Short mmCIF file of C-alpha atoms in Angstrom, two decimals:
data_model
loop_
_atom_site.label_atom_id
_atom_site.label_comp_id
_atom_site.label_asym_id
_atom_site.label_seq_id
_atom_site.Cartn_x
_atom_site.Cartn_y
_atom_site.Cartn_z
CA ARG E 9 84.34 151.29 128.70
CA HIS E 10 85.86 154.75 128.75
CA THR E 11 85.70 156.05 132.33
CA GLY E 12 86.92 159.56 131.63
CA LYS E 13 90.12 158.98 133.61
CA ALA E 14 93.38 159.42 131.85
CA ALA E 15 95.88 156.65 131.94
CA GLY E 16 97.81 156.87 135.17
CA ALA E 17 95.35 159.25 136.79
CA GLY E 18 94.43 157.25 139.85
CA ALA E 19 94.35 153.99 137.92
CA ALA E 20 96.82 151.19 138.59
CA PRO E 21 98.96 150.29 135.57
CA ARG E 22 97.89 147.09 133.86
CA THR E 23 100.57 144.39 134.05
CA PRO E 24 100.76 142.17 130.96
CA ARG E 25 100.27 138.50 131.78
CA ARG E 26 102.77 135.91 130.73
CA ARG E 27 101.80 133.50 127.97
CA ALA E 28 102.23 130.56 130.37
CA ASP E 29 99.71 132.10 132.78
CA ARG E 30 97.17 132.55 130.02
CA ALA E 31 97.74 128.96 128.93
CA MET E 32 97.04 127.74 132.46
CA ASP E 33 93.71 129.56 132.40
CA ARG E 34 92.75 127.72 129.22
CA ALA E 35 93.93 124.33 130.49
CA PRO E 36 91.10 122.01 131.58
CA LYS E 37 90.56 121.74 135.30
CA LEU E 38 91.63 118.39 136.72
CA ARG E 39 88.83 116.43 138.29
CA ASP E 40 88.76 114.24 141.38
CA HIS E 41 85.55 112.52 140.27
CA PHE E 42 83.53 111.78 137.16
CA LYS E 43 80.20 110.24 136.27
CA THR E 44 79.27 107.48 133.86
CA PRO E 45 75.70 106.56 132.87
CA ASP E 46 75.58 103.95 135.63
CA ALA E 47 78.06 105.04 138.35
CA ARG E 48 80.05 107.86 139.92
CA PHE E 49 83.82 107.37 140.23
CA GLN E 50 85.93 109.08 142.89
CA LEU E 51 89.70 109.47 143.00
CA GLN E 52 90.74 106.86 145.56
CA CYS E 53 94.47 107.57 145.57
CA SER E 54 97.15 109.38 143.58
CA LEU E 55 100.54 107.67 143.62
CA GLN E 56 103.99 108.53 142.36
CA PRO E 57 107.37 106.74 142.28
CA VAL E 58 109.34 106.61 145.51
CA ALA E 59 111.76 109.29 144.26
CA GLY E 60 108.96 111.45 142.89
CA PRO E 61 107.72 112.05 139.33
CA VAL E 62 110.25 111.23 136.63
CA LYS E 63 111.54 113.57 133.97
CA TYR E 64 109.98 112.66 130.66
CA ARG E 65 112.27 111.68 127.79
CA PRO E 66 111.05 110.87 124.27
CA ASP E 67 113.00 107.59 124.21
CA GLN E 68 111.07 106.30 127.24
CA GLN E 69 107.52 105.02 127.46
CA THR E 70 105.09 104.02 130.18
CA ARG E 71 103.36 100.65 130.15
CA LEU E 72 101.07 99.17 132.79
CA ALA E 73 100.41 95.63 134.01
CA THR E 74 97.82 94.67 136.60
CA VAL E 75 98.88 92.07 139.14
CA SER E 76 95.57 90.46 139.99
CA ARG E 77 96.58 87.57 142.26
CA SER E 78 99.08 89.43 144.40
CA GLN E 79 98.25 91.61 147.36
CA SER E 80 100.12 94.05 149.53
CA LYS E 81 100.37 93.57 153.28
CA GLU E 82 97.26 95.73 153.61
CA GLY E 83 95.34 93.34 151.33
CA GLN E 84 95.21 95.76 148.41
CA ARG E 85 95.63 94.62 144.80
CA LEU E 86 98.90 95.50 143.08
CA PHE E 87 99.78 96.96 139.71
CA ALA E 88 103.14 97.68 138.12
CA TYR E 89 104.28 100.09 135.41
CA THR E 90 107.43 101.45 133.81
CA ALA E 91 108.51 105.00 134.63
CA GLY E 92 111.92 106.51 133.91
CA ASP E 93 114.61 104.00 134.88
CA ASN E 94 112.34 101.99 137.18
CA VAL E 95 109.56 99.46 137.30
CA VAL E 96 107.17 100.93 139.84
CA VAL E 97 104.96 98.65 141.96
CA CYS E 98 101.89 100.20 143.64
CA SER E 99 98.92 99.11 145.67
CA GLN E 100 95.40 100.51 145.70
CA ASP E 101 95.69 101.54 149.35
CA PRO E 102 93.86 104.91 149.64
CA GLN E 103 96.16 105.91 152.52
CA ARG E 104 99.31 105.88 150.38
CA SER E 105 100.73 108.66 148.23
CA THR E 106 103.86 106.88 147.00
CA ALA E 107 104.58 103.53 145.40
CA LEU E 108 105.41 100.42 147.40
CA LYS E 109 108.60 99.76 145.48
CA SER E 110 110.68 101.16 142.63
CA ILE E 111 112.84 98.48 140.99
CA PRO E 112 115.80 100.21 139.30
CA PHE E 113 117.25 99.26 135.92
CA SER E 114 120.54 100.37 134.40
CA VAL E 115 118.75 100.81 131.06
CA SER E 116 115.28 102.37 131.00
CA PRO E 117 112.49 99.78 130.96
CA THR E 118 109.94 100.41 128.23
CA CYS E 119 107.36 97.65 128.65
CA LEU E 120 106.36 94.74 130.88
CA ALA E 121 103.98 91.79 130.99
CA ASP E 122 102.55 89.81 133.89
CA SER E 123 101.59 86.12 134.07
CA GLU E 124 99.12 85.06 136.76
CA ASP E 125 99.59 81.37 135.94
CA ARG E 126 103.35 81.49 136.48
CA ARG E 127 102.87 83.40 139.73
CA ALA E 128 100.53 80.71 141.00
CA GLU E 129 103.27 78.14 140.31
CA GLY E 130 105.88 80.22 142.17
CA ALA E 131 107.86 80.86 138.97
CA ALA E 132 109.22 84.12 137.57
CA ASP E 133 106.13 86.03 136.51
CA ILE E 134 107.19 89.45 135.15
CA VAL E 135 109.09 90.02 131.90
CA VAL E 136 110.47 93.51 131.29
CA GLY E 137 111.72 94.96 128.00
CA THR E 138 114.24 97.83 127.88
CA ARG E 139 115.23 100.71 125.64
CA LYS E 140 118.36 98.81 124.58
CA GLY E 141 116.33 95.72 123.62
CA GLU E 142 117.34 93.54 126.55
CA LEU E 143 114.69 91.51 128.35
CA TRP E 144 114.63 90.64 132.04
CA LEU E 145 112.64 87.85 133.71
CA LEU E 146 112.00 88.28 137.42
CA ARG E 147 109.77 87.11 140.25
CA LEU E 148 107.80 89.98 141.67
CA GLU E 149 107.61 88.79 145.29
CA GLU E 150 111.38 88.39 145.50
CA HIS E 151 112.07 91.84 144.08
CA MET E 152 109.58 93.48 146.39
CA ALA E 153 111.95 92.53 149.21
CA SER E 154 115.29 93.23 147.52
CA TYR E 155 116.45 93.64 143.96
CA THR E 156 119.75 92.41 142.58
CA LYS E 157 120.74 91.30 139.11
CA SER E 158 121.65 87.90 140.53
CA ASN E 159 117.97 86.97 140.97
CA ALA E 160 116.86 88.29 137.55
CA THR E 161 117.34 86.37 134.30
CA GLN E 162 118.53 88.23 131.21
CA PHE E 163 117.52 87.55 127.62
CA ASN E 164 118.73 89.20 124.41
CA LYS E 165 121.86 90.60 126.01
CA ASP E 166 123.10 93.86 124.49
CA GLY E 167 120.00 94.03 122.29
CA VAL E 168 121.31 91.62 119.68
CA HIS E 169 117.81 91.02 118.34
CA GLY E 170 115.71 93.92 117.16
CA GLY E 171 117.02 96.93 119.04
CA ARG E 172 114.63 98.86 121.26
CA CYS E 173 111.85 96.73 122.79
CA LEU E 174 108.44 98.39 122.54
CA ALA E 175 106.04 95.68 123.75
CA VAL E 176 106.13 92.24 125.33
CA ALA E 177 103.53 89.54 126.04
CA TRP E 178 103.33 85.99 127.36
CA VAL E 179 102.25 83.28 124.89
CA PRO E 180 99.17 81.56 126.43
CA THR E 181 99.25 78.47 124.19
CA SER E 182 102.79 77.61 125.31
CA GLY E 183 101.74 77.10 128.91
CA TYR E 184 103.42 80.46 129.57
CA GLN E 185 106.82 78.94 128.81
CA HIS E 186 107.33 81.36 125.91
CA PHE E 187 107.10 85.13 125.69
CA ILE E 188 107.13 87.35 122.62
CA SER E 189 108.76 90.76 122.28
CA ALA E 190 108.16 93.52 119.70
CA HIS E 191 111.03 95.71 118.52
CA ALA E 192 111.81 98.85 116.58
CA ASP E 193 113.07 96.92 113.55
CA GLY E 194 109.55 95.71 112.72
CA CYS E 195 110.16 92.18 114.04
CA LEU E 196 108.77 89.94 116.74
CA TYR E 197 110.99 87.51 118.65
CA VAL E 198 109.75 84.48 120.60
CA PHE E 199 111.88 83.43 123.60
CA ASP E 200 111.82 80.20 125.62
CA VAL E 201 112.16 80.75 129.39
CA ASN E 202 113.71 77.29 129.75
CA LYS E 203 116.67 78.39 127.61
CA ALA E 204 117.77 81.29 129.77
CA GLY E 205 121.34 79.97 129.79
CA GLY E 206 121.29 79.29 126.07
CA LEU E 207 123.02 81.03 123.23
CA ASN E 208 122.39 84.68 122.52
CA THR E 209 122.73 84.22 118.78
CA ASP E 210 123.04 87.00 116.22
CA PRO E 211 120.16 87.89 113.86
CA THR E 212 121.68 85.91 110.96
CA ALA E 213 121.19 82.66 112.90
CA PHE E 214 117.58 82.36 111.72
CA VAL E 215 116.51 80.43 108.63
CA THR E 216 113.29 80.60 106.63
CA PRO E 217 111.34 77.31 106.70
CA THR E 218 111.07 75.37 103.45
CA THR E 219 107.30 75.84 103.49
CA PRO E 220 106.69 79.47 104.44
CA THR E 221 103.52 80.18 106.35
CA GLY E 222 103.11 83.70 105.01
CA THR E 223 103.87 85.67 101.90
CA PRO E 224 107.69 85.71 101.60
CA LYS E 225 109.34 89.04 102.25
CA ALA E 226 112.24 90.17 100.10
CA GLU E 227 115.36 90.59 102.19
CA SER E 228 116.57 94.18 102.32
CA GLY E 229 120.18 93.39 103.20
CA SER E 230 120.04 95.02 106.62
CA ASN E 231 118.78 92.89 109.47
CA LEU E 232 118.53 95.64 112.04
CA SER E 233 117.23 99.10 111.24
CA SER E 234 115.86 101.94 113.29
CA LEU E 235 113.63 102.93 110.37
CA GLY E 236 110.02 103.23 111.36
CA SER E 237 110.47 105.22 114.53
CA GLY E 238 109.14 108.34 112.85
CA ALA E 239 107.63 109.76 109.70
CA SER E 240 110.15 107.95 107.48
CA ALA E 241 108.21 104.74 108.00
CA MET E 242 105.12 106.33 106.45
CA SER E 243 106.98 107.75 103.45
CA ARG E 244 107.15 104.31 101.79
CA ALA E 245 104.26 102.03 100.88
CA SER E 246 103.80 99.01 103.13
CA ASP E 247 102.45 95.68 101.92
CA PRO E 248 100.83 94.14 105.01
CA THR E 249 100.61 90.70 103.39
CA GLN E 250 104.39 90.41 103.16
CA PHE E 251 105.86 88.76 106.24
CA THR E 252 108.34 86.02 106.98
CA ILE E 253 108.68 83.66 109.93
CA LYS E 254 112.15 82.29 110.57
CA HIS E 255 113.34 79.62 113.02
CA THR E 256 116.65 79.46 114.82
CA LYS E 257 119.40 77.18 113.57
CA SER E 258 120.46 76.17 117.07
CA SER E 259 118.32 74.24 119.54
CA LYS E 260 120.11 76.06 122.37
CA SER E 261 119.24 79.58 121.26
CA GLN E 262 117.25 81.81 123.60
CA ALA E 263 115.22 83.24 120.70
CA ILE E 264 113.47 80.38 118.93
CA THR E 265 111.45 82.25 116.28
CA LYS E 266 111.70 85.55 114.43
CA TRP E 267 108.65 87.16 112.81
CA VAL E 268 109.55 89.76 110.17
CA VAL E 269 106.21 91.57 110.24
CA SER E 270 106.62 94.92 108.49
CA SER E 271 107.76 95.02 104.86
CA ILE E 272 109.31 98.47 105.43
CA GLU E 273 110.76 97.65 108.87
CA ALA E 274 108.35 100.00 110.61
CA ALA E 275 108.51 99.81 114.39
CA ILE E 276 105.96 97.59 116.09
CA THR E 277 104.12 99.60 118.73
CA ASP E 278 101.91 97.08 120.55
CA ILE E 279 101.00 93.39 120.66
CA SER E 280 98.10 91.62 122.34
CA PHE E 281 96.86 88.02 122.47
CA SER E 282 93.14 87.34 122.31
CA PRO E 283 91.62 86.04 125.57
CA ASP E 284 91.30 82.55 124.07
CA GLY E 285 95.00 82.64 123.12
CA ALA E 286 94.42 81.77 119.46
CA LEU E 287 95.02 85.13 117.77
CA LEU E 288 97.73 87.78 118.02
CA ALA E 289 97.03 91.44 117.26
CA VAL E 290 100.01 93.55 116.18
CA THR E 291 100.09 97.32 115.60
CA ALA E 292 102.87 99.18 113.80
CA ARG E 293 103.99 102.58 112.62
CA ASP E 294 103.16 101.73 109.02
CA GLY E 295 99.51 102.35 109.93
CA TYR E 296 98.24 98.75 110.02
CA LEU E 297 96.59 96.54 112.60
CA ARG E 298 97.53 92.95 111.78
CA ILE E 299 95.78 89.89 113.20
CA PHE E 300 97.65 86.58 113.07
CA ASP E 301 96.60 83.03 113.82
CA TYR E 302 99.43 82.17 116.18
CA ALA E 303 99.17 78.37 115.92
CA THR E 304 99.29 78.28 112.12
CA GLN E 305 101.54 81.36 111.90
CA SER E 306 99.30 82.86 109.22
CA LEU E 307 97.92 86.33 108.63
CA ARG E 308 94.15 86.63 109.02
CA PHE E 309 93.50 90.34 108.57
CA ALA E 310 95.32 93.63 108.07
CA CYS E 311 93.30 96.78 108.77
CA LYS E 312 94.52 100.24 107.75
CA SER E 313 94.17 103.24 110.04
CA TYR E 314 92.61 106.48 108.83
CA TYR E 315 95.88 108.34 109.29
CA GLY E 316 99.35 107.76 110.65
CA ALA E 317 100.67 105.07 112.95
CA VAL E 318 98.59 102.68 115.05
CA LEU E 319 99.88 102.86 118.63
CA CYS E 320 97.72 100.53 120.72
CA CYS E 321 95.14 97.75 120.59
CA ALA E 322 92.97 95.62 122.88
CA TRP E 323 90.74 92.55 122.54
CA SER E 324 87.12 92.21 123.56
CA PRO E 325 86.42 89.55 126.23
CA ASP E 326 84.84 87.23 123.62
CA SER E 327 87.89 87.44 121.28
CA GLU E 328 85.71 88.66 118.39
CA TYR E 329 86.57 92.38 118.27
CA VAL E 330 89.76 94.44 118.39
CA ALA E 331 89.78 98.11 119.38
CA PHE E 332 92.75 100.16 118.22
CA GLY E 333 93.88 103.78 118.12
CA GLY E 334 96.84 105.97 117.32
CA GLU E 335 97.83 109.11 115.48
CA ASP E 336 94.42 109.60 113.84
CA ASP E 337 92.99 110.51 117.29
CA LEU E 338 90.22 107.92 116.84
CA VAL E 339 89.09 104.74 118.58
CA THR E 340 88.26 102.17 115.89
CA LEU E 341 86.57 98.81 116.40
CA PHE E 342 87.32 95.94 114.01
CA GLY E 343 85.07 92.85 113.95
CA LEU E 344 86.51 89.47 112.96
CA ARG E 345 83.16 87.93 112.05
CA GLU E 346 82.16 91.07 110.18
CA ARG E 347 85.63 91.28 108.56
CA ALA E 348 85.34 95.04 108.68
CA VAL E 349 85.52 98.15 110.82
CA VAL E 350 82.17 98.14 112.61
CA ALA E 351 82.36 101.46 114.44
CA TRP E 352 84.62 104.42 115.15
CA GLY E 353 84.64 106.97 117.94
CA GLU E 354 85.85 110.55 117.88
CA GLY E 355 86.57 112.41 121.10
CA HIS E 356 90.31 112.73 121.63
CA ASN E 357 92.15 115.90 120.68
CA SER E 358 95.50 114.17 120.24
CA TRP E 359 97.06 110.74 119.79
CA VAL E 360 95.44 107.76 121.50
CA SER E 361 98.11 106.04 123.60
CA CYS E 362 96.27 103.13 125.29
CA ILE E 363 92.98 101.25 124.94
CA ALA E 364 91.38 98.66 127.24
CA PHE E 365 88.11 96.73 127.50
CA ASP E 366 86.35 96.64 130.85
CA GLY E 367 85.75 92.92 131.25
CA ASP E 368 83.98 93.31 134.60
CA TRP E 369 81.44 95.87 133.39
CA THR E 370 77.85 94.85 132.78
CA PRO E 371 75.30 97.18 131.20
CA PRO E 372 72.60 98.72 133.37
CA GLU E 373 69.52 96.59 133.89
CA GLU E 374 67.45 98.79 131.60
CA VAL E 375 69.85 98.28 128.70
CA ALA E 376 70.36 94.58 129.46
CA GLU E 377 66.63 93.87 129.38
CA ARG E 378 65.86 96.03 126.36
CA PRO E 379 68.97 96.33 124.18
CA GLY E 380 69.08 99.02 121.55
CA ILE E 381 67.36 102.24 122.52
CA PRO E 382 65.98 102.08 126.07
CA ARG E 383 62.42 103.34 126.44
CA SER E 384 63.46 106.22 128.67
CA ALA E 385 66.11 107.30 126.19
CA SER E 386 63.70 107.20 123.27
CA GLN E 387 61.16 109.28 125.15
CA ARG E 388 63.79 111.88 126.04
CA SER E 389 65.53 112.20 122.70
CA LEU E 390 62.93 111.36 120.02
CA SER E 391 59.74 113.04 119.02
CA ASN E 392 56.43 111.20 119.23
CA SER E 393 56.51 110.41 115.53
CA ASP E 394 59.96 108.86 115.95
CA SER E 395 59.00 106.69 118.90
CA ASN E 396 57.46 104.05 116.66
CA VAL E 397 60.70 103.85 114.68
CA ALA E 398 62.71 103.52 117.91
CA GLU E 399 60.38 100.74 119.06
CA ALA E 400 60.89 98.88 115.78
CA MET E 401 64.66 99.20 116.16
CA ARG E 402 64.50 97.92 119.74
CA SER E 403 62.50 94.84 118.76
CA ALA E 404 64.94 94.13 115.93
CA MET E 405 67.97 94.28 118.22
CA VAL E 406 66.64 92.58 121.33
CA GLU E 407 67.52 89.01 120.33
CA ALA E 408 71.10 89.46 119.17
CA GLN E 409 73.23 92.13 120.77
CA LYS E 410 76.56 92.52 122.55
CA VAL E 411 77.48 95.49 124.68
CA PHE E 412 81.08 96.41 125.50
CA ARG E 413 82.59 99.25 127.49
CA VAL E 414 85.95 100.46 126.21
CA GLY E 415 88.29 103.00 127.79
CA SER E 416 90.92 105.06 125.99
CA VAL E 417 93.54 107.57 127.11
CA GLY E 418 95.75 109.88 125.11
CA GLU E 419 98.16 112.74 124.76
CA ASP E 420 95.31 115.17 125.48
CA THR E 421 95.28 114.01 129.17
CA GLN E 422 91.73 112.67 128.74
CA LEU E 423 90.12 109.43 129.81
CA ILE E 424 87.20 108.59 127.52
CA LEU E 425 84.71 105.78 128.04
CA TRP E 426 82.76 104.30 125.14
CA GLU E 427 79.88 101.86 124.95
CA PHE E 428 79.63 99.73 121.80
CA TYR E 429 76.27 98.12 121.04
CA LEU E 430 76.86 95.34 118.49
CA LEU E 431 74.49 93.03 116.67
CA ASP E 432 75.35 89.46 115.82
CA PRO E 433 76.16 89.56 112.07
CA SER E 434 74.54 86.12 111.63
CA ALA E 435 71.14 87.65 112.47
CA GLU E 436 70.69 88.96 108.94
CA ASP E 437 66.97 89.63 109.08
CA LEU E 438 67.22 91.45 112.40
CA ALA E 439 70.12 93.55 111.16
CA ASP E 440 68.26 94.58 108.00
CA GLU E 441 65.18 95.58 109.97
CA ALA E 442 67.21 97.64 112.42
CA ALA E 443 69.19 99.26 109.61
CA ALA E 444 65.96 100.32 107.92
CA ALA E 445 64.81 101.96 111.14
CA MET E 446 68.16 103.71 111.46
CA ALA E 447 67.94 104.96 107.88
CA GLU E 448 64.53 106.47 108.53
CA LEU E 449 65.78 108.23 111.64
CA SER E 450 68.85 109.56 109.85
CA THR E 451 67.01 111.01 106.87
CA ARG E 452 64.42 113.06 108.71
CA ASP E 453 65.62 116.60 108.12
CA GLY E 454 69.16 115.45 108.96
CA GLU E 455 68.24 114.88 112.60
CA LYS E 456 69.58 111.98 114.65
CA PRO E 457 68.81 110.82 118.19
CA ARG E 458 70.50 113.12 120.69
CA ASP E 459 70.80 110.62 123.49
CA THR E 460 74.24 108.96 123.58
CA ILE E 461 72.91 105.45 124.24
CA ALA E 462 70.32 105.86 121.50
CA ARG E 463 72.89 107.01 118.96
CA ASN E 464 75.36 104.24 119.80
CA ALA E 465 72.66 101.58 119.58
CA ALA E 466 71.49 102.94 116.25
CA ALA E 467 75.07 102.77 114.96
CA ALA E 468 75.17 99.06 115.76
CA ALA E 469 72.24 98.42 113.47
CA LEU E 470 74.00 99.95 110.51
CA ALA E 471 77.22 98.00 111.19
CA ALA E 472 75.43 94.66 111.33
CA SER E 473 73.58 95.29 108.07
CA LYS E 474 76.90 95.80 106.26
CA ALA E 475 78.56 92.68 107.72
CA VAL E 476 76.59 90.18 105.64
CA GLU E 477 78.13 91.44 102.40
CA ARG E 478 81.67 90.54 103.50
CA ARG E 479 81.25 86.88 104.52
CA ALA E 480 82.46 85.39 101.23
CA LEU E 481 85.68 87.44 101.00
CA PRO E 482 88.98 85.51 101.05
CA VAL E 483 91.39 85.31 103.98
CA PRO E 484 93.89 86.88 104.49
CA GLU E 485 92.13 90.11 103.77
CA VAL E 486 93.53 93.62 103.64
CA VAL E 487 90.89 96.02 104.92
CA PRO E 488 91.47 99.61 103.75
CA ALA E 489 90.39 102.54 105.86
CA PRO E 490 86.70 102.98 104.97
CA LYS E 491 84.95 106.26 104.50
CA LYS E 492 83.76 107.62 107.81
CA SER E 493 80.37 108.29 106.32
CA ASP E 494 79.98 104.56 105.64
CA ILE E 495 80.85 103.47 109.18
CA PRO E 496 78.70 104.07 112.29
CA ARG E 497 80.03 106.69 114.65
CA VAL E 498 79.98 106.02 118.39
CA PHE E 499 79.83 108.87 120.90
CA PRO E 500 81.64 108.97 124.28
CA VAL E 501 79.62 108.32 127.40
CA MET E 502 82.29 110.10 129.50
CA ALA E 503 85.27 112.31 128.63
CA HIS E 504 87.34 114.21 131.20
CA SER E 505 90.89 115.45 131.69
CA LEU E 506 92.28 113.57 134.70
CA HIS E 507 96.05 114.26 134.65
CA SER E 508 98.22 117.32 134.13
CA GLU E 509 100.51 115.29 131.84
CA PRO E 510 99.61 113.09 128.83
CA ILE E 511 98.16 109.76 129.98
CA ALA E 512 100.19 106.80 128.76
CA ALA E 513 98.56 103.73 130.32
CA LEU E 514 95.12 102.48 131.35
CA ALA E 515 93.77 99.35 133.03
CA PHE E 516 90.50 98.12 134.51
CA GLN E 517 91.02 96.15 137.71
CA GLU E 518 88.11 94.61 139.61
CA GLY E 519 85.70 97.46 138.96
CA LYS E 520 88.31 100.18 139.43
CA ILE E 521 90.14 102.21 136.80
CA VAL E 522 93.91 102.80 136.90
CA THR E 523 95.51 105.59 134.83
CA VAL E 524 99.21 106.44 134.62
CA ASP E 525 100.74 109.50 132.95
CA ARG E 526 104.12 109.75 131.26
CA VAL E 527 105.92 111.18 134.33
CA GLY E 528 104.90 108.20 136.47
CA VAL E 529 101.93 109.58 138.42
CA ALA E 530 99.29 106.85 138.85
CA LYS E 531 95.67 107.42 139.85
CA VAL E 532 93.14 104.85 141.01
CA TRP E 533 89.45 105.63 140.40
CA ALA E 534 86.87 103.68 142.39
CA PRO E 535 83.07 103.66 142.07
CA GLU E 536 81.29 105.20 145.00
CA VAL E 537 79.34 102.78 147.16
CA GLU E 538 75.67 103.61 147.42
CA GLN E 539 74.63 104.47 150.94
#
């Protein structure tokens, strides 16, 4: 308002604020606690590498591995992650502010994988991939005391196979004697730990079997290519059914098998074995989630993202669903029995960098006893006329339902928790009845249940009703990105900004949640104990 005073007449001059200051005002406030529908989580400890937060570089990435069977001297569980030029090992001790150990590497580590079974046998249990493509096998307990290259075993010296390593995993069906690495050339390489002193053969030392297990891929003339690390990978069409599996010519070679996964040599971004060890999920920058039968080396499904590259994936505890996310900012759930995308969630404001299922979580007693829309939720969010419809939906879903909690983190610094309510697709009559109830709710003046649990449960009904139509389709099957209007939408049950930097890694560990950002700051979130 005009005060009648002239500028400078007793009034202090107004100092213009810097753009950075205004941006800080708009930035979300970091939280030290958050609530879920069934618990309240408190920040237990915030940890950083021994030398402090690292300087982020685009050619580096942060990956996390939980170390469930190892404990620190204080009895706290351990976890390890890559940050800068180190593998950082931390404990969940609330009294600490720094990591227990930073294991240095001459070339930046980009990914790591942990094997509990090998640790129990006293064998090397951690495999680390690097920016150059080299792989290192080490025993965590030894390197917690002192680290030297003499007690670490090297594979793929000088990055002969594949270039930059982006993901690594142990092969469960091999008795954890094999591990598989994903590289920027769009290939997977399987290594045998018993051939550490074997030959480090060049990429031309692989031959295609006489009876190929997949659709043969035309050779492009170049065995190693950095194509696929950016938008160039999306500029050409990718045929997800084209892949080739080659075996080494020499029985002494470290790498025993080469999987040429992407037809356009798009970089592979993540790999994950199902909990039963039978299936392998692979994500790539060509925008596809691929699911392979590892034993038969055959492609089961290829699911297209809505937009851009797929960056991460995770399996449900029952090995029947895969959650994946990436540059479309969405969390998408693919069902193997349904052979389709069964739900999608929108909540992130930027790329999704990591997804994980909470295998220790169980739904609240109210939801467990009455799946679907709990009575209290229906009374809060539905009118009296809608209550009968909600009751019909509840009775249709009560006999065949699965409930999963999924966490996702992204470039927007947010942790988001989702709850997926899923019907068994074999319960056709129940699914149809629930879908009819959902349709009636959805068509009443465009209104839908406002309660998050109610909406997510209603979405499950619609997904199950569509699954029956896809049972007779052939395998392998390419699943295009469906219209969002045809797929149930799931709403977050919790979404908060927890770091000042983009969050790169997420893990659930014995009821606690571990998040790590791209500069190496790790936070452990623990549920508060009821007094």
